[in-house]
Amino acid sequence: MNIRKSKPIIGISIGDINGVGIEVTIKALSDNRIFKNFTPLIYGHGKAISFYKKILSIDDFNFVQIKSLNEIQHKRVNVINVMEECPEVIPGVETQEAGKMAIEAISQALEDLKNGHIQALVTAPVNKNNINSEELHFVGHTEYITASVGAKESLMLMVSDSLRVGLVTGHIPLAQVPQAVTKEKIIQKSNLLLNTLVKDFGIARPKIAILGLNPHAGEDGLLGKEEEEIIKPAIRELKDQNKMVFGPYPSDGFFGMMHQSKFDGVLAMYHDQGLIPFKSIAFSSGVNFTSGLPIIRTSPDHGTAYNIAGKNVADEGSMRAAIFLASDIISQHEQENQER
């Protein structure tokens, strides 16, 4: 049963209740524009949200607690409890109980998303230390959600108003990157990036840049062979398929000369190569979007930030951007369906 009524429902998994997730969620949802295009549903616990509402003295934020999705109120912020008892909220402190609630919130929200009861999921930050257990090996949201929806592959895509950066490799040790960067993987991730730019962002003929792996993109083989033996052959094959793919570019010069502005997307070889320039350019408004999945999932581009939890100084810009990007992608998909 799809319970959607007049507006799409965007689920928000509350993340670690001892981090800044609840604070940035409350602040982001205090924006009255949210009710025009979608209905927010927080997967967490009303007591934890009330705790932060009180200590942050945010009086103009209100929510309604529901027991099932059939009780959704479309002009309110809705909260559904994912556990009967709320763990103790201790801002800035890592606890196993907070980790258990975080994974329960993600799991319940994902189930509703896969069943079509909600139309997108925004994930607040979690702590990988307390979310892991003997039963669960949690590397990151991207990997967990990809496996949960039965997808073989996905693309971690960092998004801002002016920049989109995808990763060939994600949460793996740097020492393993050279072995993980293969011609097949570059072609696969490039196609995921090109497809998401068309499907999710409405760009009819996207153009992407591919970065090199080594300093100076290998300097014609003097500083590494990967560009000559792996990356350039992948780019040639994509070009032969009439794809607008260019590179490989040295990462430092590429971003230093602001060449990203000439492309619709950039594909980096490894995590920090893509995320350091991205966060330098768009830290307060950046969004992590998991593309290539049959569902819509976004998140803010920061972590739990225990050091500022509960101090009313966390910037909600990235969480707000994550929520509105999810809404924009829903609208883009609906527009495509109407045109078919």
mmCIF file of C-alpha atoms in Angstrom:
data_model
loop_
_atom_site.group_PDB
_atom_site.id
_atom_site.type_symbol
_atom_site.label_atom_id
_atom_site.label_comp_id
_atom_site.label_asym_id
_atom_site.label_seq_id
_atom_site.Cartn_x
_atom_site.Cartn_y
_atom_site.Cartn_z
ATOM 1 C CA MET A 1 0.000 0.000 0.000
ATOM 2 C CA ASN A 2 1.314 3.443 -0.905
ATOM 3 C CA ILE A 3 -0.077 5.903 1.655
ATOM 4 C CA ARG A 4 1.024 9.033 -0.211
ATOM 5 C CA LYS A 5 -1.675 11.687 -0.395
ATOM 6 C CA SER A 6 -1.259 15.221 -1.665
ATOM 7 C CA LYS A 7 2.465 15.692 -1.099
ATOM 8 C CA PRO A 8 5.551 13.472 -1.021
ATOM 9 C CA ILE A 9 6.857 12.380 2.378
ATOM 10 C CA ILE A 10 10.565 12.798 3.094
ATOM 11 C CA GLY A 11 11.865 10.601 5.891
ATOM 12 C CA ILE A 12 14.716 11.774 8.112
ATOM 13 C CA SER A 13 16.642 9.176 10.133
ATOM 14 C CA ILE A 14 17.754 10.960 13.280
ATOM 15 C CA GLY A 15 21.340 9.689 13.425
ATOM 16 C CA ASP A 16 23.313 9.766 16.676
ATOM 17 C CA ILE A 17 21.157 11.514 19.279
ATOM 18 C CA ASN A 18 24.291 12.704 21.106
ATOM 19 C CA GLY A 19 25.658 14.521 18.060
ATOM 20 C CA VAL A 20 24.384 17.566 16.170
ATOM 21 C CA GLY A 21 21.870 15.649 14.042
ATOM 22 C CA ILE A 22 18.768 16.595 16.000
ATOM 23 C CA GLU A 23 19.875 20.221 16.346
ATOM 24 C CA VAL A 24 20.449 20.732 12.606
ATOM 25 C CA THR A 25 17.233 18.847 11.814
ATOM 26 C CA ILE A 26 15.154 21.048 14.117
ATOM 27 C CA LYS A 27 16.727 24.198 12.699
ATOM 28 C CA ALA A 28 16.318 23.052 9.096
ATOM 29 C CA LEU A 29 12.678 22.095 9.625
ATOM 30 C CA SER A 30 11.910 25.458 11.206
ATOM 31 C CA ASP A 31 11.932 26.804 7.641
ATOM 32 C CA ASN A 32 8.256 27.266 6.727
ATOM 33 C CA ARG A 33 8.945 26.565 3.038
ATOM 34 C CA ILE A 34 9.096 22.855 3.789
ATOM 35 C CA PHE A 35 5.332 22.440 3.932
ATOM 36 C CA LYS A 36 4.780 23.789 0.415
ATOM 37 C CA ASN A 37 6.296 20.836 -1.428
ATOM 38 C CA PHE A 38 6.660 17.921 0.992
ATOM 39 C CA THR A 39 5.894 16.517 4.445
ATOM 40 C CA PRO A 40 8.794 15.688 6.818
ATOM 41 C CA LEU A 41 8.761 12.505 8.898
ATOM 42 C CA ILE A 42 11.500 12.041 11.506
ATOM 43 C CA TYR A 43 12.471 8.485 12.460
ATOM 44 C CA GLY A 44 13.808 8.765 16.006
ATOM 45 C CA HIS A 45 12.097 9.477 19.306
ATOM 46 C CA GLY A 46 9.948 12.369 20.486
ATOM 47 C CA LYS A 47 11.731 12.535 23.846
ATOM 48 C CA ALA A 48 15.124 13.131 22.218
ATOM 49 C CA ILE A 49 13.715 15.872 20.015
ATOM 50 C CA SER A 50 11.941 17.496 22.977
ATOM 51 C CA PHE A 51 15.228 17.372 24.924
ATOM 52 C CA TYR A 52 17.065 19.423 22.287
ATOM 53 C CA LYS A 53 14.119 21.730 21.695
ATOM 54 C CA LYS A 54 14.298 22.623 25.384
ATOM 55 C CA ILE A 55 18.066 22.995 25.865
ATOM 56 C CA LEU A 56 18.399 24.946 22.604
ATOM 57 C CA SER A 57 15.415 27.161 23.536
ATOM 58 C CA ILE A 58 13.888 26.768 20.065
ATOM 59 C CA ASP A 59 10.314 27.709 20.898
ATOM 60 C CA ASP A 60 8.978 28.116 17.360
ATOM 61 C CA PHE A 61 9.558 24.457 16.419
ATOM 62 C CA ASN A 62 6.668 22.052 16.919
ATOM 63 C CA PHE A 63 6.022 18.472 15.928
ATOM 64 C CA VAL A 64 3.329 15.821 16.165
ATOM 65 C CA GLN A 65 4.050 12.268 17.286
ATOM 66 C CA ILE A 66 2.460 9.485 15.248
ATOM 67 C CA LYS A 67 2.339 5.733 15.800
ATOM 68 C CA SER A 68 1.974 4.717 12.154
ATOM 69 C CA LEU A 69 2.320 6.332 8.759
ATOM 70 C CA ASN A 70 -1.446 6.273 8.319
ATOM 71 C CA GLU A 71 -1.559 9.092 10.883
ATOM 72 C CA ILE A 72 0.689 11.444 8.857
ATOM 73 C CA GLN A 73 -0.299 15.115 9.100
ATOM 74 C CA HIS A 74 0.776 16.912 5.940
ATOM 75 C CA LYS A 75 1.151 20.390 7.390
ATOM 76 C CA ARG A 76 3.182 19.341 10.407
ATOM 77 C CA VAL A 77 6.582 17.901 11.259
ATOM 78 C CA ASN A 78 5.838 14.257 12.099
ATOM 79 C CA VAL A 79 7.882 12.056 14.451
ATOM 80 C CA ILE A 80 7.669 8.283 14.770
ATOM 81 C CA ASN A 81 9.390 6.448 17.638
ATOM 82 C CA VAL A 82 11.695 3.691 16.384
ATOM 83 C CA MET A 83 12.240 2.284 19.882
ATOM 84 C CA GLU A 84 9.828 2.027 22.776
ATOM 85 C CA GLU A 85 12.220 3.615 25.255
ATOM 86 C CA CYS A 86 14.441 6.525 24.303
ATOM 87 C CA PRO A 87 18.098 6.141 25.323
ATOM 88 C CA GLU A 88 19.503 8.786 27.630
ATOM 89 C CA VAL A 89 20.542 11.855 25.642
ATOM 90 C CA ILE A 90 24.063 12.986 26.598
ATOM 91 C CA PRO A 91 25.276 15.611 24.098
ATOM 92 C CA GLY A 92 28.845 15.029 22.994
ATOM 93 C CA VAL A 93 29.159 11.538 24.496
ATOM 94 C CA GLU A 94 29.448 8.323 22.493
ATOM 95 C CA THR A 95 27.122 5.600 23.817
ATOM 96 C CA GLN A 96 26.205 2.155 22.519
ATOM 97 C CA GLU A 97 22.511 2.896 23.102
ATOM 98 C CA ALA A 98 22.660 5.905 20.770
ATOM 99 C CA GLY A 99 24.235 3.680 18.119
ATOM 100 C CA LYS A 100 21.437 1.139 18.436
ATOM 101 C CA MET A 101 18.797 3.838 17.955
ATOM 102 C CA ALA A 102 20.652 5.268 14.961
ATOM 103 C CA ILE A 103 20.679 1.958 13.076
ATOM 104 C CA GLU A 104 17.065 1.252 14.044
ATOM 105 C CA ALA A 105 16.019 4.622 12.613
ATOM 106 C CA ILE A 106 17.860 3.945 9.341
ATOM 107 C CA SER A 107 16.444 0.414 9.079
ATOM 108 C CA GLN A 108 12.811 1.422 9.655
ATOM 109 C CA ALA A 109 13.066 4.391 7.303
ATOM 110 C CA LEU A 110 14.649 2.238 4.586
ATOM 111 C CA GLU A 111 11.884 -0.324 4.898
ATOM 112 C CA ASP A 112 9.223 2.346 4.446
ATOM 113 C CA LEU A 113 11.200 3.819 1.534
ATOM 114 C CA LYS A 114 11.515 0.473 -0.261
ATOM 115 C CA ASN A 115 7.785 -0.115 0.195
ATOM 116 C CA GLY A 116 6.896 3.277 -1.285
ATOM 117 C CA HIS A 117 5.437 4.689 1.939
ATOM 118 C CA ILE A 118 7.903 7.588 1.839
ATOM 119 C CA GLN A 119 9.495 9.070 -1.268
ATOM 120 C CA ALA A 120 13.022 9.932 -0.072
ATOM 121 C CA LEU A 121 15.342 9.482 2.893
ATOM 122 C CA VAL A 122 17.666 12.061 4.460
ATOM 123 C CA THR A 123 20.142 10.529 6.900
ATOM 124 C CA ALA A 124 21.482 12.577 9.808
ATOM 125 C CA PRO A 125 25.101 11.821 10.840
ATOM 126 C CA VAL A 126 25.997 8.617 12.680
ATOM 127 C CA ASN A 127 29.090 7.467 14.565
ATOM 128 C CA LYS A 128 30.626 4.397 12.922
ATOM 129 C CA ASN A 129 32.153 3.294 16.246
ATOM 130 C CA ASN A 130 28.942 2.867 18.220
ATOM 131 C CA ILE A 131 26.782 1.776 15.289
ATOM 132 C CA ASN A 132 28.931 -1.282 14.608
ATOM 133 C CA SER A 133 28.383 -4.544 16.444
ATOM 134 C CA GLU A 134 29.082 -8.269 16.108
ATOM 135 C CA GLU A 135 25.917 -8.553 14.045
ATOM 136 C CA LEU A 136 26.453 -5.460 11.884
ATOM 137 C CA HIS A 137 29.520 -4.324 9.953
ATOM 138 C CA PHE A 138 28.712 -0.700 9.103
ATOM 139 C CA VAL A 139 31.319 0.979 6.887
ATOM 140 C CA GLY A 140 29.130 3.937 5.991
ATOM 141 C CA HIS A 141 25.629 4.998 5.023
ATOM 142 C CA THR A 142 26.368 4.679 1.302
ATOM 143 C CA GLU A 143 27.519 1.066 1.488
ATOM 144 C CA TYR A 144 24.823 0.031 3.986
ATOM 145 C CA ILE A 145 21.963 1.536 1.989
ATOM 146 C CA THR A 146 23.295 0.188 -1.318
ATOM 147 C CA ALA A 147 23.316 -3.341 0.120
ATOM 148 C CA SER A 148 19.929 -2.882 1.803
ATOM 149 C CA VAL A 149 18.154 -2.037 -1.455
ATOM 150 C CA GLY A 150 19.853 -4.895 -3.288
ATOM 151 C CA ALA A 151 21.876 -2.702 -5.646
ATOM 152 C CA LYS A 152 25.154 -4.046 -7.043
ATOM 153 C CA GLU A 153 26.736 -0.621 -7.272
ATOM 154 C CA SER A 154 26.111 3.017 -6.375
ATOM 155 C CA LEU A 155 27.931 6.321 -6.599
ATOM 156 C CA MET A 156 28.794 8.576 -3.673
ATOM 157 C CA LEU A 157 28.110 12.017 -5.144
ATOM 158 C CA MET A 158 28.835 15.249 -3.314
ATOM 159 C CA VAL A 159 26.509 18.018 -4.484
ATOM 160 C CA SER A 160 26.374 21.794 -4.089
ATOM 161 C CA ASP A 161 24.954 24.607 -6.185
ATOM 162 C CA SER A 162 28.191 24.898 -8.153
ATOM 163 C CA LEU A 163 29.900 21.509 -7.901
ATOM 164 C CA ARG A 164 29.152 17.770 -8.168
ATOM 165 C CA VAL A 165 31.936 15.328 -7.294
ATOM 166 C CA GLY A 166 31.616 11.547 -7.572
ATOM 167 C CA LEU A 167 34.092 8.938 -6.294
ATOM 168 C CA VAL A 168 35.512 5.878 -8.023
ATOM 169 C CA THR A 169 36.499 4.429 -4.622
ATOM 170 C CA GLY A 170 34.905 5.350 -1.314
ATOM 171 C CA HIS A 171 35.481 4.227 2.262
ATOM 172 C CA ILE A 172 38.599 2.097 1.816
ATOM 173 C CA PRO A 173 42.173 2.565 3.115
ATOM 174 C CA LEU A 174 44.357 4.735 0.907
ATOM 175 C CA ALA A 175 46.824 1.841 0.454
ATOM 176 C CA GLN A 176 44.085 -0.159 -1.303
ATOM 177 C CA VAL A 177 43.116 2.573 -3.765
ATOM 178 C CA PRO A 178 45.553 1.776 -6.620
ATOM 179 C CA GLN A 179 44.351 -1.836 -6.791
ATOM 180 C CA ALA A 180 40.702 -0.761 -6.633
ATOM 181 C CA VAL A 181 41.012 1.750 -9.501
ATOM 182 C CA THR A 182 40.369 -0.358 -12.588
ATOM 183 C CA LYS A 183 39.296 0.486 -16.124
ATOM 184 C CA GLU A 184 35.996 -1.313 -15.553
ATOM 185 C CA LYS A 185 35.345 0.569 -12.293
ATOM 186 C CA ILE A 186 36.051 3.953 -13.893
ATOM 187 C CA ILE A 187 33.685 3.192 -16.781
ATOM 188 C CA GLN A 188 31.018 1.954 -14.371
ATOM 189 C CA LYS A 189 31.240 4.995 -12.073
ATOM 190 C CA SER A 190 31.392 7.392 -15.036
ATOM 191 C CA ASN A 191 28.188 5.936 -16.437
ATOM 192 C CA LEU A 192 26.517 6.198 -13.023
ATOM 193 C CA LEU A 193 27.549 9.861 -12.864
ATOM 194 C CA LEU A 194 26.364 10.594 -16.400
ATOM 195 C CA ASN A 195 23.054 8.807 -15.795
ATOM 196 C CA THR A 196 22.344 10.606 -12.522
ATOM 197 C CA LEU A 197 23.075 13.987 -14.122
ATOM 198 C CA VAL A 198 20.382 13.206 -16.698
ATOM 199 C CA LYS A 199 17.829 11.433 -14.492
ATOM 200 C CA ASP A 200 18.170 13.270 -11.176
ATOM 201 C CA PHE A 201 19.405 16.704 -12.249
ATOM 202 C CA GLY A 202 17.711 17.116 -15.633
ATOM 203 C CA ILE A 203 20.897 17.789 -17.641
ATOM 204 C CA ALA A 204 20.218 16.507 -21.158
ATOM 205 C CA ARG A 205 23.832 16.193 -22.381
ATOM 206 C CA PRO A 206 26.139 16.168 -19.358
ATOM 207 C CA LYS A 207 29.879 16.754 -19.555
ATOM 208 C CA ILE A 208 32.177 15.297 -16.894
ATOM 209 C CA ALA A 209 35.852 15.596 -15.957
ATOM 210 C CA ILE A 210 37.883 12.637 -14.725
ATOM 211 C CA LEU A 211 40.807 13.258 -12.382
ATOM 212 C CA GLY A 212 44.121 11.427 -12.427
ATOM 213 C CA LEU A 213 45.357 9.230 -9.590
ATOM 214 C CA ASN A 214 48.999 10.299 -9.327
ATOM 215 C CA PRO A 215 50.600 13.756 -8.874
ATOM 216 C CA HIS A 216 50.411 15.714 -12.134
ATOM 217 C CA ALA A 217 48.174 12.916 -13.507
ATOM 218 C CA GLY A 218 51.235 10.700 -13.757
ATOM 219 C CA GLU A 219 53.411 13.085 -15.815
ATOM 220 C CA ASP A 220 53.219 10.816 -18.881
ATOM 221 C CA GLY A 221 54.153 7.780 -16.832
ATOM 222 C CA LEU A 222 57.044 9.303 -14.886
ATOM 223 C CA LEU A 223 55.039 9.504 -11.637
ATOM 224 C CA GLY A 224 52.875 6.420 -12.027
ATOM 225 C CA LYS A 225 51.446 4.181 -14.723
ATOM 226 C CA GLU A 226 47.741 4.199 -13.798
ATOM 227 C CA GLU A 227 46.843 7.145 -16.036
ATOM 228 C CA GLU A 228 48.433 5.565 -19.137
ATOM 229 C CA GLU A 229 47.371 1.989 -18.485
ATOM 230 C CA ILE A 230 43.965 2.364 -16.821
ATOM 231 C CA ILE A 231 42.432 5.849 -16.760
ATOM 232 C CA LYS A 232 43.130 6.998 -20.325
ATOM 233 C CA PRO A 233 41.913 3.707 -21.875
ATOM 234 C CA ALA A 234 38.691 4.039 -19.847
ATOM 235 C CA ILE A 235 38.183 7.594 -21.088
ATOM 236 C CA ARG A 236 38.815 6.522 -24.699
ATOM 237 C CA GLU A 237 36.246 3.760 -24.418
ATOM 238 C CA LEU A 238 33.661 6.168 -23.009
ATOM 239 C CA LYS A 239 34.395 8.655 -25.781
ATOM 240 C CA ASP A 240 33.908 5.870 -28.336
ATOM 241 C CA GLN A 241 30.399 5.497 -26.869
ATOM 242 C CA ASN A 242 29.780 9.196 -27.603
ATOM 243 C CA LYS A 243 30.005 10.171 -23.937
ATOM 244 C CA MET A 244 31.259 13.672 -23.080
ATOM 245 C CA VAL A 245 34.090 12.600 -20.797
ATOM 246 C CA PHE A 246 37.409 14.432 -20.497
ATOM 247 C CA GLY A 247 40.711 14.001 -18.639
ATOM 248 C CA PRO A 248 42.614 12.796 -16.788
ATOM 249 C CA TYR A 249 43.279 16.096 -15.014
ATOM 250 C CA PRO A 250 45.760 16.709 -12.160
ATOM 251 C CA SER A 251 43.550 17.368 -9.150
ATOM 252 C CA ASP A 252 45.508 20.304 -7.719
ATOM 253 C CA GLY A 253 45.653 22.306 -10.935
ATOM 254 C CA PHE A 254 42.109 21.369 -11.901
ATOM 255 C CA PHE A 255 40.542 22.852 -8.769
ATOM 256 C CA GLY A 256 43.187 25.539 -8.386
ATOM 257 C CA MET A 257 42.249 26.930 -11.813
ATOM 258 C CA MET A 258 38.506 26.503 -11.047
ATOM 259 C CA HIS A 259 38.081 24.207 -14.040
ATOM 260 C CA GLN A 260 35.202 22.446 -12.262
ATOM 261 C CA SER A 261 32.976 25.317 -13.404
ATOM 262 C CA LYS A 262 33.313 24.063 -17.001
ATOM 263 C CA PHE A 263 31.793 20.662 -16.226
ATOM 264 C CA ASP A 264 28.500 19.252 -14.951
ATOM 265 C CA GLY A 265 30.301 16.724 -12.781
ATOM 266 C CA VAL A 266 33.755 15.579 -11.674
ATOM 267 C CA LEU A 267 34.885 12.007 -11.012
ATOM 268 C CA ALA A 268 37.659 11.647 -8.413
ATOM 269 C CA MET A 269 39.667 8.481 -7.906
ATOM 270 C CA TYR A 270 39.488 8.329 -4.104
ATOM 271 C CA HIS A 271 37.722 9.807 -1.086
ATOM 272 C CA ASP A 272 39.952 12.685 0.016
ATOM 273 C CA GLN A 273 40.895 13.675 -3.539
ATOM 274 C CA GLY A 274 37.259 14.564 -4.121
ATOM 275 C CA LEU A 275 36.061 15.581 -0.675
ATOM 276 C CA ILE A 276 38.859 17.958 0.325
ATOM 277 C CA PRO A 277 38.231 20.385 -2.564
ATOM 278 C CA PHE A 278 34.477 19.869 -2.295
ATOM 279 C CA LYS A 279 34.319 20.719 1.399
ATOM 280 C CA SER A 280 36.720 23.614 0.916
ATOM 281 C CA ILE A 281 34.303 25.067 -1.621
ATOM 282 C CA ALA A 282 30.912 24.066 -0.182
ATOM 283 C CA PHE A 283 31.220 22.831 3.409
ATOM 284 C CA SER A 284 28.197 24.642 4.848
ATOM 285 C CA SER A 285 25.866 23.773 1.968
ATOM 286 C CA GLY A 286 27.206 20.493 0.597
ATOM 287 C CA VAL A 287 25.100 17.339 0.308
ATOM 288 C CA ASN A 288 26.028 13.673 0.040
ATOM 289 C CA PHE A 289 23.723 12.010 -2.515
ATOM 290 C CA THR A 290 23.789 8.265 -3.150
ATOM 291 C CA SER A 291 23.077 7.995 -6.861
ATOM 292 C CA GLY A 292 22.452 4.912 -8.964
ATOM 293 C CA LEU A 293 19.886 3.441 -6.555
ATOM 294 C CA PRO A 294 16.171 2.764 -7.041
ATOM 295 C CA ILE A 295 15.519 5.086 -4.075
ATOM 296 C CA ILE A 296 16.437 8.698 -3.196
ATOM 297 C CA ARG A 297 18.870 9.206 -0.326
ATOM 298 C CA THR A 298 20.729 12.348 0.721
ATOM 299 C CA SER A 299 22.587 13.497 3.820
ATOM 300 C CA PRO A 300 24.501 16.520 5.120
ATOM 301 C CA ASP A 301 28.212 16.417 4.358
ATOM 302 C CA HIS A 302 29.381 16.578 7.999
ATOM 303 C CA GLY A 303 29.643 14.182 10.908
ATOM 304 C CA THR A 304 28.238 14.006 14.435
ATOM 305 C CA ALA A 305 30.426 16.904 15.665
ATOM 306 C CA TYR A 306 30.317 15.797 19.310
ATOM 307 C CA ASN A 307 32.470 18.762 20.303
ATOM 308 C CA ILE A 308 29.641 21.235 19.582
ATOM 309 C CA ALA A 309 26.616 19.012 20.270
ATOM 310 C CA GLY A 310 23.929 20.721 22.334
ATOM 311 C CA LYS A 311 25.659 24.127 22.244
ATOM 312 C CA ASN A 312 23.337 25.752 19.696
ATOM 313 C CA VAL A 313 26.193 26.589 17.328
ATOM 314 C CA ALA A 314 25.768 23.852 14.685
ATOM 315 C CA ASP A 315 25.114 25.203 11.172
ATOM 316 C CA GLU A 316 21.984 23.659 9.636
ATOM 317 C CA GLY A 317 22.842 24.754 6.083
ATOM 318 C CA SER A 318 24.001 21.341 4.890
ATOM 319 C CA MET A 319 21.002 19.525 6.425
ATOM 320 C CA ARG A 320 18.598 22.031 4.867
ATOM 321 C CA ALA A 321 20.318 21.591 1.506
ATOM 322 C CA ALA A 322 20.073 17.786 1.838
ATOM 323 C CA ILE A 323 16.338 17.980 2.514
ATOM 324 C CA PHE A 324 15.661 20.365 -0.361
ATOM 325 C CA LEU A 325 17.836 18.364 -2.773
ATOM 326 C CA ALA A 326 15.758 15.270 -1.961
ATOM 327 C CA SER A 327 12.625 17.307 -2.699
ATOM 328 C CA ASP A 328 14.095 18.612 -5.967
ATOM 329 C CA ILE A 329 14.960 15.101 -7.154
ATOM 330 C CA ILE A 330 11.453 13.876 -6.330
ATOM 331 C CA SER A 331 10.074 16.733 -8.446
ATOM 332 C CA GLN A 332 12.506 15.943 -11.274
ATOM 333 C CA HIS A 333 11.378 12.298 -11.334
ATOM 334 C CA GLU A 334 7.711 13.296 -11.312
ATOM 335 C CA GLN A 335 8.282 15.700 -14.177
ATOM 336 C CA GLU A 336 10.004 12.967 -16.193
ATOM 337 C CA ASN A 337 7.117 10.576 -15.535
ATOM 338 C CA GLN A 338 4.583 13.145 -16.683
ATOM 339 C CA GLU A 339 6.504 13.741 -19.923
ATOM 340 C CA ARG A 340 6.575 10.022 -20.799
#
